[in-house]
XYZ file of C-alpha atoms in Angstrom:
196
model
C 181.469 -121.703 66.916
C 178.620 -123.077 64.847
C 175.148 -123.151 66.431
C 173.141 -126.298 65.716
C 169.354 -125.996 65.829
C 168.232 -129.625 65.797
C 169.273 -133.240 66.199
C 169.452 -133.606 62.406
C 171.941 -130.717 62.240
C 174.028 -132.348 64.968
C 173.908 -135.676 63.082
C 175.135 -133.883 59.934
C 177.935 -132.174 61.855
C 179.066 -135.474 63.391
C 179.046 -137.198 59.992
C 181.020 -134.363 58.376
C 183.639 -134.474 61.153
C 184.658 -138.027 60.282
C 187.330 -139.130 62.764
C 187.835 -135.646 64.257
C 186.838 -134.932 67.840
C 183.587 -132.940 68.074
C 182.951 -130.845 71.202
C 179.326 -129.740 71.635
C 178.291 -127.141 74.213
C 174.664 -127.616 75.317
C 173.754 -124.216 76.773
C 170.839 -121.932 77.610
C 170.724 -118.176 77.070
C 169.518 -117.668 80.666
C 172.344 -119.774 82.192
C 175.052 -117.733 83.972
C 177.774 -120.434 83.938
C 177.059 -120.963 80.212
C 177.806 -117.292 79.547
C 181.043 -117.571 81.523
C 182.114 -120.720 79.680
C 181.325 -119.486 76.148
C 184.454 -117.322 75.609
C 186.637 -120.059 77.102
C 185.288 -122.573 74.593
C 185.836 -120.061 71.785
C 189.463 -119.752 72.906
C 189.834 -123.536 72.938
C 188.336 -123.675 69.449
C 191.067 -121.334 68.190
C 193.759 -123.371 69.950
C 192.532 -126.764 68.717
C 192.060 -126.415 64.968
C 191.847 -130.190 64.491
C 188.778 -130.361 66.771
C 185.281 -129.343 65.686
C 183.364 -127.155 68.151
C 179.601 -126.538 68.047
C 176.879 -125.377 70.403
C 173.230 -126.261 70.942
C 170.686 -123.964 72.605
C 168.633 -126.451 74.638
C 165.551 -124.240 74.503
C 165.686 -124.053 70.685
C 166.726 -127.669 70.053
C 164.818 -129.586 72.695
C 164.862 -132.774 70.599
C 168.637 -132.743 70.663
C 168.848 -132.115 74.416
C 166.331 -134.874 75.142
C 168.059 -137.426 72.915
C 171.370 -136.849 74.675
C 169.785 -136.701 78.143
C 171.017 -133.184 78.857
C 169.341 -132.013 82.064
C 171.782 -129.395 83.396
C 173.541 -126.528 81.711
C 176.169 -126.214 80.613
C 176.768 -129.805 79.504
C 179.643 -130.430 77.138
C 179.511 -133.617 75.050
C 182.502 -135.091 73.248
C 181.977 -137.215 70.127
C 184.387 -139.293 68.074
C 183.143 -141.021 64.906
C 179.518 -140.167 65.847
C 179.765 -141.847 69.275
C 179.764 -140.007 72.594
C 183.157 -140.506 74.250
C 182.874 -138.020 77.105
C 180.640 -135.641 79.011
C 181.249 -132.731 81.376
C 178.320 -131.303 83.333
C 179.074 -127.780 84.539
C 181.737 -125.259 83.599
C 184.666 -127.446 84.651
C 187.426 -126.231 82.326
C 189.986 -128.686 83.714
C 187.795 -131.653 82.780
C 187.035 -130.133 79.375
C 190.749 -129.680 78.684
C 191.497 -133.214 79.862
C 188.887 -134.754 77.565
C 190.053 -132.717 74.584
C 193.609 -133.862 75.216
C 192.536 -137.470 75.682
C 190.401 -137.731 72.538
C 192.038 -135.242 70.200
C 195.352 -137.084 70.362
C 198.805 -135.628 70.738
C 200.206 -133.446 73.451
C 198.271 -130.304 72.663
C 198.577 -128.922 76.199
C 202.347 -129.393 76.545
C 204.737 -126.559 75.791
C 205.643 -123.028 76.708
C 202.689 -120.687 77.001
C 199.722 -119.997 79.194
C 197.190 -122.399 80.608
C 193.493 -121.715 80.294
C 193.580 -120.067 83.723
C 196.349 -117.712 82.622
C 199.314 -119.075 84.559
C 202.461 -119.739 82.569
C 203.823 -123.234 82.123
C 207.366 -124.506 81.845
C 208.524 -125.650 78.431
C 207.549 -129.270 77.894
C 205.868 -129.569 81.282
C 202.370 -130.904 81.493
C 199.803 -129.919 84.090
C 199.451 -133.498 85.259
C 197.825 -132.621 88.553
C 194.896 -131.044 86.717
C 194.394 -133.973 84.396
C 194.796 -136.853 86.821
C 192.253 -138.376 89.168
C 191.932 -136.055 92.144
C 190.059 -136.771 95.353
C 187.552 -134.077 96.196
C 185.270 -133.203 99.065
C 181.907 -131.736 98.065
C 180.888 -128.244 99.151
C 177.721 -127.733 101.183
C 175.705 -126.851 98.054
C 174.088 -123.692 96.808
C 173.827 -121.452 93.789
C 177.185 -119.646 94.093
C 180.336 -121.430 92.936
C 183.649 -120.647 94.593
C 186.840 -121.749 92.855
C 190.307 -121.834 94.408
C 193.383 -122.276 92.186
C 196.237 -124.025 93.954
C 199.932 -123.374 93.361
C 200.264 -126.613 91.357
C 197.624 -125.300 88.917
C 194.806 -127.578 90.066
C 191.514 -126.157 91.262
C 189.024 -126.768 94.027
C 185.400 -125.843 93.330
C 182.413 -125.853 95.616
C 178.882 -124.529 95.616
C 177.770 -122.322 98.479
C 174.865 -120.108 99.485
C 175.362 -116.454 100.363
C 174.470 -117.356 103.946
C 177.534 -119.631 104.311
C 180.405 -118.208 106.322
C 184.019 -117.681 105.267
C 184.888 -120.275 107.931
C 182.777 -122.865 106.053
C 184.620 -122.054 102.824
C 187.967 -122.311 104.659
C 186.997 -125.714 106.093
C 185.916 -126.912 102.633
C 189.251 -125.911 101.072
C 191.215 -127.497 103.934
C 189.221 -130.743 103.631
C 190.052 -130.884 99.910
C 193.737 -130.233 100.586
C 193.698 -133.028 103.163
C 191.894 -135.402 100.755
C 194.520 -134.718 98.075
C 197.372 -135.166 100.529
C 198.568 -131.642 99.742
C 201.257 -130.346 102.032
C 200.295 -126.694 102.151
C 201.808 -124.622 104.964
C 198.540 -122.735 105.264
C 196.401 -120.433 103.259
C 194.218 -117.372 103.638
C 190.892 -116.601 102.053
C 190.430 -112.991 101.058
C 187.501 -111.238 99.494
C 186.669 -107.809 98.133
C 183.063 -108.111 99.168
C 181.863 -105.638 101.787
C 181.029 -106.907 105.242
C 177.352 -107.113 106.040
């Protein structure tokens, strides 16, 4: 993935892309979620050869981050013919996939294989539940993100503090299941973390 060091380099990249979709990862070297997202974006770059991927270090290219009003990392911007057509704030791979599919054209996520999360898909079946509008209930907030992958392939994410209890996480997941109208017979939360 090409690193762009200024707004002028981004402008050149967008001009060279023509009508291709351009996905730009605005990241910071000190950002934990950015480090987690980087190899996922590299994998998407290999999978989507008709899409141009680039990255911008916000600390090195402050002019670029300011012009595009990037205030949180990671922020992924999607451009088509030099115009911004989408934005994802945070490491939300489902949203990133959905926007690539929407703007790249074609059914690039349909077919036999593995989804980004590693679960296999049926031939010709699309992960519609991930890509559609899904009601969500916000977590209580904090600097630790917890993600739960449901059997239908969709995810529930919430931010928590280390002081939050497992019961609070359980209630958050249940509230999201209820908001989505999911008919789950029940679920358990398990962790490998030691008790304190």
